[in-house]
Coordinates of C-alpha atoms and ligand atoms in Angstrom, one line a residue:
M1 CA 65.9 132.4 155.4
A2 CA 69.5 133.2 154.3
A3 CA 70.6 129.6 154.5
T4 CA 67.9 128.0 152.4
A5 CA 67.6 126.6 148.9
P6 CA 70.9 127.3 147.2
L7 CA 69.6 125.7 144.0
F8 CA 68.1 129.0 142.9
W9 CA 71.3 131.0 143.4
V10 CA 73.0 128.9 140.8
A11 CA 70.0 129.0 138.5
L12 CA 70.1 132.7 138.7
L13 CA 73.6 132.9 137.3
L14 CA 72.5 130.7 134.4
L15 CA 69.2 132.3 133.5
G16 CA 68.9 135.6 135.2
T17 CA 72.1 137.4 134.4
A18 CA 69.9 140.4 133.4
A19 CA 68.7 140.6 136.9
V20 CA 72.2 141.0 138.2
R21 CA 73.0 143.7 135.8
A22 CA 69.7 145.4 136.4
S23 CA 69.6 149.2 136.7
H24 CA 67.5 148.7 139.8
V25 CA 69.9 146.1 141.2
V26 CA 68.4 145.2 144.5
Y27 CA 70.6 142.1 145.2
P28 CA 74.2 143.2 144.5
E29 CA 75.6 140.4 146.6
L30 CA 74.7 138.0 143.8
Q31 CA 77.4 139.4 141.6
S32 CA 80.1 137.7 143.5
L33 CA 78.6 134.2 143.3
E34 CA 80.5 131.7 141.2
A35 CA 78.5 129.2 139.2
E36 CA 78.9 125.6 140.0
Q37 CA 79.6 123.3 137.1
V38 CA 76.5 123.1 135.0
D39 CA 75.5 119.6 134.0
E40 CA 74.1 119.8 130.5
T41 CA 73.0 116.2 130.3
S42 CA 69.5 116.5 131.5
R43 CA 69.1 120.2 130.8
T44 CA 66.1 120.7 128.5
G45 CA 66.6 122.2 125.1
Y46 CA 63.3 123.8 124.0
H47 CA 61.2 123.9 127.2
F48 CA 61.2 127.3 128.9
Q49 CA 63.3 127.2 132.0
P50 CA 62.5 129.5 134.8
P51 CA 64.7 128.9 137.9
K52 CA 61.7 128.5 140.0
H53 CA 58.1 128.2 140.4
W54 CA 54.7 129.4 139.5
I55 CA 53.5 131.0 136.4
N56 CA 52.3 134.5 136.6
G57 CA 50.0 136.1 134.1
P58 CA 51.4 135.5 130.6
M59 CA 50.1 138.0 128.1
Y60 CA 50.4 139.5 124.6
Y61 CA 51.0 143.1 124.2
K62 CA 51.9 145.0 121.0
G63 CA 53.8 142.4 119.1
L64 CA 55.4 140.5 122.0
Y65 CA 54.4 137.6 124.2
H66 CA 55.4 138.4 127.8
L67 CA 56.0 135.6 130.3
F68 CA 56.2 136.7 134.0
Y69 CA 57.2 134.0 136.4
Q70 CA 58.0 133.5 140.0
Y71 CA 61.6 133.8 140.8
N72 CA 63.7 134.2 143.9
P73 CA 67.0 136.0 143.4
K74 CA 67.9 135.7 147.1
G75 CA 67.7 132.0 147.1
A76 CA 65.1 131.5 149.8
V77 CA 62.2 129.4 148.8
W78 CA 59.5 131.7 150.1
G79 CA 61.3 135.0 150.5
N80 CA 61.6 138.0 148.3
I81 CA 59.9 136.4 145.4
V82 CA 59.9 138.6 142.3
W83 CA 58.2 138.6 138.9
A84 CA 60.9 137.6 136.5
H85 CA 60.1 138.7 132.9
S86 CA 60.9 137.3 129.5
V87 CA 59.6 138.2 126.1
S88 CA 59.2 136.4 122.8
T89 CA 57.7 137.1 119.3
D90 CA 56.8 133.4 118.7
L91 CA 56.7 131.5 122.0
I92 CA 59.8 129.7 121.0
D93 CA 62.8 132.1 121.2
W94 CA 62.9 133.9 124.6
T95 CA 64.7 137.0 125.7
A96 CA 65.2 137.6 129.4
L97 CA 64.6 141.1 130.8
D98 CA 65.0 142.5 134.2
P99 CA 62.4 141.5 136.8
A100 CA 59.2 143.4 136.3
V101 CA 57.8 143.4 139.8
Y102 CA 60.0 143.1 142.9
P103 CA 59.6 144.1 146.6
S104 CA 59.9 147.8 146.8
K105 CA 57.0 149.0 148.9
P106 CA 55.5 148.2 152.3
F107 CA 52.6 146.3 150.6
D108 CA 55.0 143.9 148.9
V109 CA 58.1 144.2 151.0
N110 CA 58.1 140.4 151.8
G111 CA 57.5 139.1 148.4
C112 CA 55.7 139.6 145.0
W113 CA 53.8 136.4 144.6
S114 CA 51.7 135.1 141.7
G115 CA 49.0 136.9 139.9
S116 CA 47.6 137.7 136.5
A117 CA 47.7 140.3 133.7
T118 CA 44.5 142.0 132.4
V119 CA 44.6 144.2 129.4
L120 CA 42.2 147.1 130.1
P121 CA 39.8 148.4 127.4
S122 CA 42.1 151.4 127.0
G123 CA 44.7 148.9 125.9
V124 CA 46.8 149.4 129.1
P125 CA 47.9 146.2 130.7
A126 CA 47.5 145.9 134.5
L127 CA 49.2 143.4 136.6
M128 CA 47.3 142.2 139.7
Y129 CA 49.6 140.3 142.1
T130 CA 49.8 139.1 145.7
G131 CA 52.1 141.1 147.8
I132 CA 53.3 140.1 151.2
D133 CA 53.2 143.0 153.6
P134 CA 55.2 143.8 156.8
N135 CA 52.8 141.7 158.8
K136 CA 53.3 138.8 156.4
H137 CA 49.7 139.2 155.3
Q138 CA 48.8 138.4 151.7
V139 CA 47.3 141.4 150.0
Q140 CA 46.4 142.1 146.3
N141 CA 48.2 144.9 144.5
V142 CA 48.1 146.4 141.1
A143 CA 51.0 147.6 138.9
Y144 CA 51.0 149.5 135.6
P145 CA 53.6 150.0 132.9
K146 CA 55.7 153.1 133.4
N147 CA 56.2 153.8 129.7
L148 CA 53.5 152.4 127.3
S149 CA 55.8 153.3 124.4
D150 CA 58.3 150.7 125.5
P151 CA 57.2 147.5 123.8
F152 CA 59.2 145.5 126.3
L153 CA 57.2 147.0 129.2
R154 CA 60.3 146.8 131.3
E155 CA 59.3 149.1 134.1
W156 CA 56.2 148.8 136.2
V157 CA 54.8 151.4 138.7
K158 CA 52.8 150.5 141.8
P159 CA 50.3 153.2 142.7
G160 CA 50.3 154.5 146.2
Y161 CA 46.7 153.4 146.8
N162 CA 47.9 149.7 147.0
P163 CA 46.9 147.3 148.3
V164 CA 43.7 147.3 146.4
I165 CA 42.4 144.2 148.1
A166 CA 43.1 143.5 151.8
P167 CA 42.2 140.3 153.6
D168 CA 39.3 141.9 155.4
G169 CA 36.0 140.5 156.8
G170 CA 37.2 137.2 158.1
V171 CA 39.4 136.2 155.1
N172 CA 42.5 134.3 156.3
A173 CA 45.4 136.6 155.6
S174 CA 47.8 133.6 155.3
A175 CA 45.7 131.9 152.6
F176 CA 44.7 134.7 150.2
R177 CA 46.5 134.8 147.0
D178 CA 46.9 134.4 143.2
P179 CA 44.3 136.8 141.7
T180 CA 42.9 135.9 138.3
T181 CA 42.7 137.9 135.1
A182 CA 39.8 140.3 135.7
W183 CA 36.7 140.2 133.5
Y184 CA 34.2 143.0 132.8
G185 CA 30.6 142.1 133.1
P186 CA 27.7 143.5 131.0
D187 CA 26.8 145.5 134.1
G188 CA 30.0 147.6 133.9
H189 CA 31.8 146.0 136.8
W190 CA 35.1 144.3 136.9
R191 CA 35.4 141.0 138.6
L192 CA 38.2 138.8 139.7
L193 CA 38.8 135.8 141.9
V194 CA 41.4 135.2 144.7
G195 CA 42.3 131.7 146.0
S196 CA 41.7 131.1 149.6
K197 CA 40.4 128.6 152.2
V198 CA 38.4 128.2 155.4
D199 CA 39.4 125.0 157.2
H200 CA 39.4 122.3 154.6
K201 CA 37.3 124.2 152.2
G202 CA 39.0 125.7 149.2
L203 CA 37.6 129.0 148.0
A204 CA 37.5 131.2 144.9
V205 CA 36.6 134.5 146.5
L206 CA 34.9 137.0 144.1
Y207 CA 35.7 140.7 144.1
R208 CA 34.0 143.4 142.1
S209 CA 35.1 146.9 141.1
R210 CA 34.0 149.8 139.0
D211 CA 37.4 151.4 138.4
F212 CA 40.0 148.6 139.0
K213 CA 40.9 150.5 142.1
R214 CA 38.3 150.0 144.8
W215 CA 37.3 146.3 145.1
V216 CA 34.4 144.9 147.1
R217 CA 34.1 141.3 148.1
A218 CA 30.9 139.6 147.0
H219 CA 28.7 138.1 149.8
H220 CA 29.1 134.6 148.6
P221 CA 32.2 132.9 147.3
F222 CA 32.2 132.4 143.6
H223 CA 32.8 128.7 144.1
S224 CA 34.3 126.3 146.7
G225 CA 35.2 122.7 147.3
L226 CA 36.3 120.5 150.1
T227 CA 39.8 120.1 148.7
G228 CA 41.9 122.3 150.9
M229 CA 43.6 125.6 149.9
W230 CA 42.9 126.7 146.3
E231 CA 45.9 128.2 144.6
C232 CA 46.2 129.8 141.2
P233 CA 42.5 129.8 140.2
D234 CA 41.9 130.4 136.5
F235 CA 38.5 131.3 135.1
F236 CA 37.9 131.9 131.4
P237 CA 35.3 131.4 128.7
V238 CA 35.6 128.8 126.0
A239 CA 33.7 128.6 122.7
V240 CA 31.0 125.9 122.3
A241 CA 31.0 123.8 119.1
G242 CA 28.1 124.8 116.9
A243 CA 27.1 127.9 118.7
G244 CA 26.8 131.0 116.4
R245 CA 29.6 131.3 113.9
R246 CA 32.3 130.9 116.3
H247 CA 34.8 128.1 115.6
H248 CA 35.0 126.0 118.7
R249 CA 38.8 125.9 118.6
R250 CA 39.0 129.6 118.6
G251 CA 39.8 131.2 122.0
V252 CA 37.5 133.7 123.7
D253 CA 39.0 136.7 125.4
T254 CA 37.6 137.5 128.9
A255 CA 37.3 141.1 127.4
E256 CA 34.7 139.8 125.0
L257 CA 32.3 139.1 127.9
R258 CA 31.3 142.7 127.9
D259 CA 29.3 141.7 124.8
K260 CA 26.1 140.1 126.2
A261 CA 25.7 137.9 123.1
V262 CA 29.1 136.4 123.6
A263 CA 28.7 136.0 127.3
E264 CA 25.6 133.9 126.7
E265 CA 27.0 131.8 124.0
V266 CA 30.1 130.4 125.7
K267 CA 30.9 127.9 128.5
Y268 CA 33.2 128.6 131.3
V269 CA 36.2 126.8 132.8
L270 CA 37.2 127.1 136.5
K271 CA 40.6 125.6 137.3
V272 CA 42.1 125.4 140.7
S273 CA 45.5 124.1 141.9
L274 CA 45.2 122.0 145.1
D275 CA 47.9 122.9 147.5
L276 CA 47.4 119.7 149.4
T277 CA 47.8 117.2 146.6
R278 CA 49.7 119.4 144.2
Y279 CA 47.2 118.5 141.5
E280 CA 45.0 120.7 139.4
Y281 CA 41.5 120.0 138.3
Y282 CA 39.0 121.9 136.3
T283 CA 35.3 121.9 135.7
V284 CA 33.3 123.2 132.7
G285 CA 30.1 124.9 133.5
T286 CA 27.8 127.8 133.2
Y287 CA 28.1 131.2 134.8
D288 CA 25.3 133.6 135.6
H289 CA 26.5 137.2 135.3
A290 CA 23.5 138.5 137.2
T291 CA 24.0 136.4 140.3
D292 CA 27.8 135.8 139.8
R293 CA 27.3 132.1 140.4
Y294 CA 29.3 129.4 138.6
N295 CA 27.8 125.9 138.2
P296 CA 29.8 123.0 136.9
D297 CA 28.0 120.9 134.3
A298 CA 26.7 117.5 135.4
G299 CA 29.4 114.9 135.1
F300 CA 32.2 117.2 136.2
Q301 CA 33.5 116.1 139.6
D302 CA 34.2 119.0 141.8
N303 CA 36.8 117.3 144.0
D304 CA 40.2 115.6 144.0
Y305 CA 39.0 113.1 141.4
G306 CA 38.0 115.9 139.0
I307 CA 39.3 115.9 135.5
R308 CA 42.8 117.3 135.1
Y309 CA 44.7 119.2 132.5
D310 CA 47.7 116.9 133.0
Y311 CA 48.0 113.7 135.0
G312 CA 51.7 114.1 135.5
D313 CA 54.0 116.8 136.9
F314 CA 52.0 120.0 136.1
Y315 CA 51.0 122.7 138.5
A316 CA 50.1 126.3 139.0
S317 CA 49.1 126.7 135.4
K318 CA 47.6 129.8 133.8
S319 CA 45.9 130.5 130.5
F320 CA 45.9 133.6 128.5
Y321 CA 44.1 134.8 125.3
D322 CA 46.4 135.3 122.3
P323 CA 44.8 137.9 120.1
V324 CA 47.2 137.3 117.2
K325 CA 46.0 133.7 116.5
R326 CA 42.7 134.1 118.4
R327 CA 43.5 131.2 120.7
R328 CA 43.7 130.4 124.4
I329 CA 47.1 129.2 125.5
L330 CA 47.7 127.2 128.6
W331 CA 51.0 127.2 130.4
G332 CA 51.9 125.0 133.4
W333 CA 55.0 124.5 135.5
A334 CA 56.8 121.2 136.2
N335 CA 59.3 120.9 139.0
E336 CA 62.3 118.7 139.3
S337 CA 61.9 115.1 140.5
D338 CA 65.4 114.6 141.8
T339 CA 67.0 115.8 144.9
V340 CA 68.0 119.3 146.0
P341 CA 71.7 118.5 146.0
D342 CA 71.2 117.2 142.4
D343 CA 69.5 120.4 141.4
R344 CA 72.5 122.3 142.8
K345 CA 74.8 120.1 140.8
K346 CA 72.7 120.6 137.7
G347 CA 72.6 124.3 138.2
W348 CA 68.9 124.8 137.5
A349 CA 65.5 123.7 138.7
G350 CA 62.0 123.7 137.2
I351 CA 60.7 124.1 133.7
Q352 CA 57.6 125.3 131.9
A353 CA 55.5 122.8 130.0
I354 CA 55.2 123.5 126.3
P355 CA 52.6 126.2 125.8
R356 CA 49.4 124.4 124.8
K357 CA 46.5 125.6 122.7
L358 CA 43.3 124.8 124.6
W359 CA 39.7 124.4 123.5
L360 CA 36.5 122.7 124.5
S361 CA 35.8 119.3 122.9
P362 CA 32.8 119.2 120.6
G363 CA 30.7 117.3 123.1
G364 CA 31.7 119.7 125.9
R365 CA 32.9 116.9 128.1
Q366 CA 36.5 118.1 128.4
L367 CA 39.2 120.5 127.2
I368 CA 41.6 119.5 124.5
Q369 CA 45.2 120.6 124.6
W370 CA 47.8 120.6 121.8
P371 CA 51.3 122.0 121.6
V372 CA 51.2 125.5 120.0
E373 CA 51.9 125.1 116.2
E374 CA 55.0 127.4 116.5
I375 CA 56.9 124.4 117.8
K376 CA 56.9 122.9 114.3
A377 CA 59.4 125.6 113.4
L378 CA 62.0 123.7 115.4
R379 CA 61.5 120.5 113.5
A380 CA 64.6 119.3 111.8
K381 CA 65.6 115.8 110.6
H382 CA 62.5 113.6 110.0
V383 CA 62.0 109.9 110.0
S384 CA 58.8 107.9 109.5
V385 CA 57.4 104.4 109.8
A386 CA 54.2 103.3 108.1
D387 CA 51.9 100.2 108.5
K388 CA 54.2 98.2 110.7
V389 CA 52.6 95.3 112.6
V390 CA 53.9 94.7 116.1
K391 CA 52.9 91.3 117.4
G392 CA 52.4 90.5 121.1
G393 CA 55.7 90.7 122.9
E394 CA 57.5 92.4 120.0
Y395 CA 59.2 95.7 119.8
F396 CA 61.3 97.7 117.2
E397 CA 63.6 100.7 117.3
V398 CA 62.9 103.9 115.3
T399 CA 66.2 104.6 113.8
G400 CA 67.9 107.3 111.7
F401 CA 67.4 110.3 114.0
K402 CA 68.4 111.6 117.4
S403 CA 65.5 111.3 119.8
V404 CA 66.9 113.0 122.9
Q405 CA 65.3 116.3 121.8
S406 CA 62.4 115.4 119.5
D407 CA 58.8 115.4 118.6
V408 CA 57.1 112.0 117.9
E409 CA 53.6 111.5 116.5
A410 CA 52.3 108.0 116.2
A411 CA 49.0 106.3 115.6
F412 CA 48.3 102.7 116.7
E413 CA 45.6 100.5 115.2
I414 CA 44.2 97.5 117.2
K415 CA 43.0 94.7 115.0
D416 CA 41.0 92.8 117.6
L417 CA 39.5 94.4 120.7
S418 CA 37.5 91.3 121.7
K419 CA 40.3 90.1 123.9
A420 CA 40.4 93.2 126.1
E421 CA 40.6 92.4 129.8
E422 CA 37.6 93.1 132.0
F423 CA 37.4 96.4 133.6
N424 CA 36.6 96.7 137.3
P425 CA 34.5 99.9 137.9
A426 CA 36.3 100.4 141.2
W427 CA 39.4 101.4 139.2
L428 CA 37.7 104.5 137.7
T429 CA 38.6 106.7 140.6
D430 CA 42.3 106.0 140.5
P431 CA 43.9 105.5 137.1
Q432 CA 47.3 106.1 138.7
A433 CA 46.9 103.2 141.1
L434 CA 45.8 101.0 138.2
C435 CA 48.8 101.9 136.2
K436 CA 51.1 101.3 139.0
K437 CA 49.6 97.8 139.4
R438 CA 49.6 97.2 135.7
G439 CA 52.8 98.8 134.6
S440 CA 54.5 98.6 131.3
A441 CA 56.2 95.3 132.1
D442 CA 53.0 93.6 133.0
N443 CA 51.8 91.7 129.9
G444 CA 48.2 92.1 129.1
E445 CA 45.7 91.3 126.3
V446 CA 45.2 94.6 124.5
G447 CA 48.2 96.5 125.6
P448 CA 50.4 97.7 127.1
F449 CA 51.6 99.1 123.8
G450 CA 53.3 102.4 123.0
L451 CA 56.7 104.0 123.1
W452 CA 59.9 103.5 125.1
V453 CA 61.6 106.8 125.1
L454 CA 65.0 107.9 126.5
A455 CA 66.0 104.2 126.3
D456 CA 69.5 103.0 126.1
A457 CA 70.5 100.5 123.4
D458 CA 70.0 97.4 125.6
L459 CA 66.8 98.8 127.1
T460 CA 68.0 98.8 130.8
E461 CA 66.9 102.4 131.1
R462 CA 63.6 103.4 129.5
T463 CA 60.5 105.4 130.1
A464 CA 57.3 103.9 128.8
V465 CA 54.4 105.9 127.5
F466 CA 51.6 103.5 126.7
F467 CA 48.0 102.5 126.5
R468 CA 46.0 99.6 127.8
V469 CA 42.5 98.8 126.7
F470 CA 39.9 97.2 128.9
R471 CA 36.3 96.1 128.3
T472 CA 33.4 96.8 130.7
N473 CA 30.6 94.3 131.4
T474 CA 28.5 96.3 128.9
S475 CA 31.1 95.7 126.1
K476 CA 32.3 99.3 126.2
H477 CA 36.0 100.0 126.2
V478 CA 38.0 101.9 128.6
V479 CA 41.4 103.2 127.5
L480 CA 44.1 103.9 130.1
M481 CA 47.1 106.1 129.2
C482 CA 50.2 105.7 131.4
N483 CA 53.7 107.1 131.9
D484 CA 55.9 104.6 133.6
P485 CA 59.3 106.0 134.5
T486 CA 60.2 103.3 137.1
R487 CA 63.1 102.2 134.8
S488 CA 64.0 105.6 133.5
S489 CA 67.1 105.6 135.7
F490 CA 68.2 103.7 138.8
E491 CA 69.2 106.6 141.1
S492 CA 67.5 105.8 144.4
Q493 CA 66.6 109.4 145.3
V494 CA 64.7 110.3 142.1
Y495 CA 61.0 110.6 142.4
R496 CA 59.5 108.1 139.9
P497 CA 55.8 107.8 140.3
T498 CA 53.7 106.2 137.5
F499 CA 51.3 108.7 136.2
A500 CA 48.1 107.9 134.4
G501 CA 44.7 109.0 133.2
F502 CA 41.8 107.6 131.3
V503 CA 41.3 108.6 127.7
N504 CA 37.8 109.7 126.7
V505 CA 37.6 108.0 123.2
D506 CA 35.3 105.5 121.7
I507 CA 38.0 103.1 120.6
S508 CA 35.5 100.5 119.5
K509 CA 34.5 102.8 116.6
T510 CA 37.9 103.9 115.3
K511 CA 40.0 101.0 116.6
K512 CA 42.8 103.5 116.6
I513 CA 44.6 105.7 119.1
A514 CA 47.1 108.5 118.6
L515 CA 50.0 109.6 120.7
R516 CA 52.3 112.6 120.5
T517 CA 55.3 112.8 122.8
L518 CA 57.7 115.7 123.2
I519 CA 61.1 114.4 124.4
D520 CA 63.5 117.0 125.8
H521 CA 66.4 115.3 127.7
S522 CA 64.6 115.2 131.1
V523 CA 61.1 115.9 130.0
V524 CA 58.6 113.5 128.5
E525 CA 55.4 115.4 127.7
S526 CA 52.7 113.3 126.1
F527 CA 49.4 114.0 124.4
G528 CA 47.0 111.0 124.0
A529 CA 44.2 110.9 121.5
G530 CA 44.9 114.3 120.0
G531 CA 45.3 116.0 123.3
R532 CA 42.4 114.5 125.4
T533 CA 44.8 113.1 128.0
C534 CA 48.2 114.7 128.8
I535 CA 51.0 113.5 131.0
L536 CA 54.3 115.3 131.7
T537 CA 57.1 113.5 133.5
R538 CA 60.6 114.4 134.6
V539 CA 63.2 111.7 134.2
Y540 CA 67.0 111.6 134.6
P541 CA 68.6 108.8 132.6
K542 CA 72.2 108.1 133.2
K543 CA 72.9 106.0 130.1
A544 CA 70.1 107.0 127.7
I545 CA 71.6 110.5 127.2
G546 CA 72.6 112.5 124.1
D547 CA 73.2 110.3 121.1
A548 CA 72.8 107.2 123.3
A549 CA 69.1 107.9 123.8
H550 CA 66.9 105.6 121.7
L551 CA 63.3 105.4 120.8
F552 CA 61.3 102.1 120.5
V553 CA 57.8 101.0 119.8
F554 CA 56.7 98.1 122.0
N555 CA 53.7 95.8 122.4
H556 CA 53.3 93.7 125.6
G557 CA 49.7 92.7 124.9
E558 CA 48.5 89.5 123.3
A559 CA 46.6 91.4 120.6
E560 CA 48.6 92.5 117.6
I561 CA 48.8 96.2 116.9
K562 CA 49.7 98.1 113.8
V563 CA 51.7 101.4 113.8
T564 CA 49.7 103.0 110.9
N565 CA 52.1 105.9 110.9
L566 CA 54.9 107.3 113.1
D567 CA 56.6 110.6 112.3
A568 CA 59.5 111.7 114.4
W569 CA 61.5 114.9 114.2
E570 CA 64.7 116.0 115.8
L571 CA 64.0 119.5 117.4
K572 CA 66.4 122.3 117.2
T573 CA 67.3 124.4 120.2
P574 CA 65.8 127.8 120.2
K575 CA 67.2 130.9 121.8
M576 CA 66.3 130.1 125.4
N577 CA 66.1 133.1 127.7
V578 CA 69.1 134.9 126.4
P579 CA 69.5 138.2 128.3
Q580 CA 68.7 141.3 126.3
Q581 CA 71.8 143.1 125.0
Ligands
NAG1 C1 59.5 155.3 126.5 O1 59.9 154.2 125.6 C2 60.3 154.7 124.3 C3 60.5 153.4 123.5 O2 61.4 152.5 124.0 C4 61.5 155.5 124.4 O3 61.8 156.0 123.1 C5 61.2 156.7 125.3 O4 62.4 157.5 125.6 C6 60.7 156.2 126.7 N1 60.3 157.3 127.5 C7 60.7 157.5 128.7 C8 60.2 158.7 129.4 O5 61.5 156.8 129.2
NAG2 C1 45.0 130.4 157.9 O1 45.8 129.8 157.0 C2 47.0 129.3 157.5 C3 47.9 128.9 156.3 O2 47.3 127.8 155.7 C4 46.7 128.2 158.5 O3 48.0 127.8 159.1 C5 45.9 128.8 159.6 O4 45.5 127.8 160.5 C6 44.6 129.5 159.0 N1 43.9 130.2 160.1 C7 42.7 130.0 160.4 C8 42.1 130.8 161.5 O5 42.0 129.2 159.8
NAG3 C1 58.0 118.7 143.3 O1 58.5 117.4 143.1 C2 58.5 116.7 144.3 C3 59.2 115.4 144.0 O2 60.5 115.6 143.8 C4 57.1 116.5 144.8 O3 57.1 115.7 146.0 C5 56.5 117.8 145.1 O4 55.2 117.7 145.5 C6 56.6 118.7 143.9 N1 56.2 120.0 144.2 C7 55.1 120.5 143.6 C8 54.8 121.9 144.0 O5 54.5 120.0 142.7
NAG4 C1 28.2 95.8 135.4 O1 28.9 96.2 136.5 C2 28.3 97.1 137.4 C3 29.2 97.5 138.5 O2 29.9 96.5 139.0 C4 27.0 96.6 137.9 O3 26.4 97.5 138.7 C5 26.1 96.2 136.8 O4 24.9 95.6 137.2 C6 26.8 95.3 135.8 N1 26.0 95.1 134.6 C7 25.9 94.0 134.0 C8 25.0 94.0 132.7 O5 26.3 93.0 134.4

């Protein structure tokens, strides 16, 4: 264990200074480490940067957003994992605090893995997390704030009655982790889910409790699927458009489920992270409180081909309810795509995606995601383009601003959809394969058109974010959204897969499609059609860096397109994880 993963040692020095100075310093040996040179080229500016790994339960408590994340101060990938802790008043500027939960008791001596926060009806937040015990068994523990008057909730106490959930009754103790936020049913019992598996079957195991202390496993799993181990399950209610007076974009707190009327009026989302493929998928469905059964709605695929939050590099996400703006916020993690030696040289590894507001589409067919509005506060210099026609084979540069750290919103109008190429229904199961075959350099009829981001002046390096429109044999249209990083740089070791998803829009009606892309040095995070399809990619240009990073609009389809509007802003750098003084 001692010799592994040096990347996180270095990252600690950069981001986790507070941990080194901590009053409960548990890793004094870190103080003597010297930082390697930190390469600022591809370091992100406004994306939250944890040194490593999965999101734990983010939450809001008395004026502050708390982000807990997985972090390894000892440098070993799977040893001694702690809950690092940062706070923010606006989800933009972040202050790093000391780790909140770290191995200190037999029930978590080998690591404090992922989990969730639940704010109890008394207003007291509880952290439920997976501890690794002396037998390397995964057990579920609870922790409470030591001092509720401390708005930073710096210290957490683990009651002696932990673990509260042990892997009894045939549960695989090596595959039993990541408890969800608990919800309280109209029958007065708490419930939560724990990710698990039996053979190839992924499970969300349901537990119930009256007092948050003694938990009893339900006889049947809450839900399961033949997709291997389920990690980081997330289960939450979403408002339905048109039901009651509730605005459908407004979030619903799991705490509101105590109210029977609310519980009956909402839909439910179950998301799982697939350990085997490292993808996440979700279903939307109904949940019967009486029988504790969850049923995905017809049309949601409960397998590897299910609908995804993000078709790029996005894993182990968590959502939480924000009572200030009454919204649900989704947060995912994206790892690096280059090599471990490169991570060492860079001095950091892994970022969080931009927090995204999440709601159910009016038709209930999918969730919509949009960067939290707070990010607009970072917008600085602005440029715009309006009603610019781009003929087949043409492109133009968006000039007058620095795009390396920017926010770009564009809308494309397609004059004539009649030329769209025929769609083969066999492609439906694998948009990524389709996009790989029909990449951005492959000329088409309607598309590829979109943006070249992080491009150098002569376009040798570039990452394409684009659309292609196809026509089915029943004259319906299929829109494919792609991210093609194959020319983002030419370093042979960088992982550069093409990512893609279909976009659920009726383009024949509007003849228009929108794209928003957040560019942050080594992150390209895109939202198609107002957040219906999202793709996050990591790229590491060598030439298209700093002021040498350019932004272009291109059209490699025969059909002419019009950029009806394009607005682009440079984004300022927030206070990113500065240790508390
Ligand atoms: C609890 O936190 C408050 C606010 O930070 C502080 O004034 C108080 O001294 C703390 N109490 C204890 C027992 O540490
Ligand atoms: C339990 O899970 C571990 C880790 O995935 C796996 O290696 C092992 O085979 C599982 N044991 C059983 C009995 O299924
Ligand atoms: C992290 O990135 C690598 C590519 O560098 C990929 O193969 C791996 O699956 C990713 N890990 C996770 C957990 O997504
Ligand atoms: C369209 O294609 C599907 C799948 O290939 C086929 O089943 C269907 O019969 C076709 N419909 C028409 C109108 O040609």
